[in-house]
């Protein structure tokens, strides 16, 4: 039974990933922040850790909590949005909130779990966004969020550059009907996650070195940085 770690699984895409991987008989280790989310994930059959990924002190316990694990797949899902447009300066508070969750959490958590992914020769995925693509940027809306996802993309590139035994990817889930994506989004969370899972299965099966450090759409199409 393969094992997946989902970082930030309380709702939205992370929760649906946990649910679909459980249905597919995977062992799922999920992180959440609060007790209610822990109950929801436990009732799906997940093993649940409580971690606030925006707090370095909370992240720092991951390594010992997961000591000895072999992770076939790990997915960093936690993310927050800020909708202010350029050139409106972010407040210090907004900047810290978005950058701590979307970037610092990944830079704190992923180094701790890399050896566990390496032990399984597994795959590490960051849920990024096409809004973090420098090349695709035609508007300055949600610029703090865009900056954070561009930085997360660099986290993926740097981790991959130092790794030969793990595939590290950035993946855009589409515009998805979640609290973040809103009701007008084009994809249901079920369809987005099913597409993400199918693409990850293809990527894992072909074990092609060209996929290392790449940026994919949920359907497996390449995205430009
Ligand atoms: N929805 C879209 O259209 C879309 C498009 C492109 C990319 N994405 C990316 O996909 C990922 C998931 O998005 P979503 O649509 O599922 O968003 P969502 O419904 O708003 O859920 C966000 C998730 O992140 C978790 N989270 C936030 N701050 C956290 C923290 N400090 N520590 C731990 N967990 C934290 C939340 O947990 P709590 O319940 O504890 O707050 C929740 O589980 C995000 O990285 C997002 O940027 C989404």
XYZ file of C-alpha atoms and ligand atoms in Angstrom:
273
model
C 0.000 0.000 0.000
C 1.644 3.295 -1.059
C 1.810 6.171 1.417
C 0.990 9.821 0.728
C 1.571 12.756 3.067
C -0.785 15.689 2.502
C 0.300 18.932 4.155
C -2.761 21.152 4.684
C -5.679 18.728 4.295
C -8.490 20.259 6.358
C -10.627 21.406 3.400
C -10.625 22.169 -0.307
C -8.143 20.393 -2.554
C -6.117 18.909 0.323
C -9.200 17.288 1.861
C -10.332 15.902 -1.501
C -6.844 14.496 -2.132
C -7.018 12.733 1.235
C -10.470 11.396 0.456
C -9.629 10.129 -3.052
C -6.312 8.555 -2.012
C -8.110 6.749 0.836
C -10.747 5.500 -1.620
C -7.878 4.235 -3.785
C -6.601 2.265 -0.742
C -3.541 4.422 -0.099
C -2.250 4.989 3.394
C -2.815 8.724 3.970
C -1.007 10.848 6.524
C -2.669 14.259 6.651
C -1.783 17.453 8.492
C -4.428 19.875 9.753
C -4.527 22.695 12.267
C -7.635 22.138 14.396
C -9.497 19.394 16.229
C -12.601 19.455 14.006
C -10.488 18.919 10.909
C -8.616 16.148 12.715
C -11.951 14.374 13.372
C -13.023 14.734 9.719
C -9.768 13.324 8.400
C -9.623 10.553 10.998
C -13.101 9.442 9.968
C -11.803 9.041 6.393
C -9.198 6.613 7.738
C -6.265 9.044 7.625
C -3.507 9.275 10.201
C -3.591 12.892 11.294
C -0.922 15.278 12.585
C -1.656 18.779 13.825
C 0.744 21.306 12.326
C 0.463 25.031 11.685
C 2.652 25.309 8.607
C 2.995 29.089 8.985
C 4.705 28.646 12.376
C 8.301 27.465 12.274
C 8.005 26.116 15.822
C 5.015 23.956 14.845
C 6.648 22.743 11.592
C 9.808 21.783 13.411
C 8.094 18.741 14.980
C 7.369 17.089 11.620
C 10.654 15.213 11.321
C 10.308 13.354 14.606
C 6.557 12.798 14.185
C 7.265 11.115 10.849
C 10.495 9.427 11.891
C 11.089 6.182 9.956
C 8.362 6.781 7.343
C 8.820 6.086 3.636
C 6.689 8.463 1.596
C 5.827 7.563 -1.996
C 4.214 10.937 -2.431
C 4.111 14.178 -0.433
C 1.931 17.123 -1.440
C 2.220 20.645 -0.002
C -1.356 21.987 -0.314
C -1.558 24.683 2.348
C -2.076 28.093 0.875
C -3.723 31.442 1.466
C -4.806 34.142 -0.980
C -4.600 37.935 -0.863
C -6.574 39.656 -3.612
C -5.070 43.181 -3.567
C -3.775 44.342 -6.958
C -0.488 45.959 -7.880
C 0.605 48.628 -7.108
C -1.238 48.633 -3.753
C 1.447 47.932 -1.132
C 0.710 44.973 1.145
C 0.542 45.524 4.870
C 3.292 43.863 6.874
C 0.617 41.595 8.341
C -0.744 40.510 4.935
C 2.765 39.948 3.586
C 3.772 37.815 6.561
C 0.534 35.794 6.485
C 0.775 34.917 2.792
C 4.535 34.430 2.614
C 4.717 32.414 5.832
C 1.990 30.024 4.723
C 2.754 29.714 1.021
C 6.551 29.890 1.112
C 8.130 29.638 4.541
C 5.967 26.632 5.470
C 7.226 24.796 2.393
C 10.835 25.793 3.135
C 10.469 24.579 6.733
C 8.443 21.407 6.182
C 9.816 19.987 2.943
C 13.476 19.648 4.012
C 12.289 17.575 6.976
C 10.346 15.137 4.849
C 12.755 14.906 1.903
C 14.701 11.989 3.426
C 11.411 10.092 3.834
C 10.466 10.729 0.201
C 14.017 9.803 -0.797
C 13.709 6.517 1.106
C 10.810 5.568 -1.190
C 12.352 7.209 -4.295
C 9.119 9.148 -4.265
C 7.648 12.384 -5.579
C 7.265 15.722 -3.829
C 4.591 18.055 -5.190
C 3.895 21.692 -4.353
C 0.442 22.969 -5.260
C 1.435 26.144 -7.008
C -0.560 28.299 -9.395
C -0.317 29.538 -12.937
C -0.657 32.930 -11.210
C 2.944 32.366 -10.076
C 4.191 31.991 -13.662
C 6.389 34.952 -14.625
C 5.808 34.283 -18.301
C 2.010 34.011 -18.076
C 1.565 37.222 -16.077
C -0.692 39.604 -17.979
C -2.336 41.243 -14.951
C -1.255 42.478 -11.526
C -4.276 41.269 -9.549
C -3.596 39.316 -6.345
C 0.038 40.330 -6.672
C 1.125 39.215 -3.210
C -0.317 35.759 -3.911
C 1.393 35.725 -7.327
C 4.712 36.687 -5.726
C 4.314 33.916 -3.147
C 3.618 31.266 -5.802
C 6.564 32.462 -7.924
C 8.681 32.037 -4.784
C 7.188 28.586 -4.161
C 8.144 27.666 -7.727
C 11.736 28.610 -6.883
C 11.503 26.403 -3.786
C 10.678 23.517 -6.146
C 13.596 24.351 -8.470
C 16.110 24.684 -5.631
C 15.034 21.468 -3.895
C 15.213 19.565 -7.182
C 18.635 21.025 -8.017
C 20.017 19.453 -4.828
C 18.217 16.087 -5.257
C 18.762 13.171 -7.563
C 16.653 10.508 -5.852
C 13.404 12.468 -5.524
C 11.231 14.085 -8.208
C 10.117 17.549 -7.117
C 7.240 19.196 -9.016
C 5.079 22.290 -9.023
C 1.471 21.660 -10.063
C -1.393 24.044 -10.882
C -4.721 22.472 -9.831
C -6.831 24.567 -12.231
C -9.347 27.165 -11.101
C -11.189 25.104 -8.519
C -14.473 25.508 -6.599
C -13.104 25.771 -3.058
C -13.146 28.483 -0.408
C -10.171 30.011 -2.235
C -11.357 29.501 -5.809
C -15.001 30.496 -5.191
C -18.224 29.218 -6.715
C -17.543 30.678 -10.179
C -14.432 28.509 -10.660
C -14.415 26.264 -13.712
C -13.474 22.951 -12.065
C -15.136 21.020 -9.263
C -12.762 19.922 -6.546
C -13.571 16.301 -7.401
C -12.550 16.754 -11.050
C -9.425 18.761 -10.228
C -8.183 16.159 -7.762
C -9.011 13.242 -9.985
C -7.045 14.936 -12.797
C -4.110 15.685 -10.436
C -4.043 12.045 -9.295
C -4.121 10.669 -12.839
C -1.300 13.023 -13.916
C 0.812 12.115 -10.898
C 0.303 8.407 -11.606
C 1.500 8.884 -15.205
C 4.495 10.943 -14.040
C 5.417 8.397 -11.362
C 5.033 5.465 -13.777
C 7.190 6.908 -16.557
C 10.011 7.930 -14.160
C 11.414 10.313 -16.773
C 14.257 12.563 -15.647
C 12.733 15.363 -17.773
C 9.881 15.590 -15.232
C 12.270 16.538 -12.418
C 11.811 20.111 -11.294
C 8.965 20.679 -13.771
C 5.812 22.808 -13.597
C 2.630 20.991 -14.635
C -1.015 21.814 -15.089
C -3.390 19.412 -13.276
C -3.924 17.531 -16.547
C -0.211 16.900 -17.005
C 0.439 19.634 -19.607
C 3.687 21.572 -19.097
C 3.466 25.136 -17.817
C 6.085 27.810 -18.312
C 7.831 29.344 -15.319
N -8.730 26.849 -5.643
C -8.053 27.284 -6.706
O -8.641 27.719 -7.715
C -6.548 27.217 -6.731
C -5.892 27.606 -7.906
C -4.491 27.547 -7.960
C -3.793 27.094 -6.857
N -4.454 26.724 -5.721
C -3.634 26.278 -4.590
O -4.072 25.001 -4.137
C -3.847 24.889 -2.726
C -5.150 24.482 -2.042
O -6.108 25.491 -2.329
P -7.661 25.343 -1.966
O -8.403 25.909 -3.108
O -7.954 23.979 -1.490
O -7.755 26.404 -0.767
P -8.734 26.447 0.499
O -9.995 25.742 0.216
O -8.766 27.885 0.879
O -7.911 25.589 1.604
C -6.686 26.062 2.040
C -6.038 24.982 2.871
O -4.767 25.472 3.337
C -4.716 25.247 4.737
N -3.880 26.203 5.437
C -3.902 27.552 5.358
N -3.005 28.073 6.213
C -2.406 27.026 6.839
C -1.419 26.916 7.842
N -0.842 28.001 8.382
N -1.057 25.696 8.253
C -1.646 24.592 7.737
N -2.596 24.620 6.795
C -2.971 25.838 6.355
C -6.155 25.407 5.186
O -6.294 24.906 6.511
P -7.273 25.597 7.621
O -8.626 24.988 7.407
O -6.639 25.222 8.906
O -7.271 27.081 7.351
C -6.862 24.617 4.100
O -6.774 23.236 4.334
C -3.333 26.251 -2.268
O -1.939 26.211 -2.165
C -3.758 27.186 -3.393
O -2.912 28.308 -3.483
C -5.813 26.775 -5.629
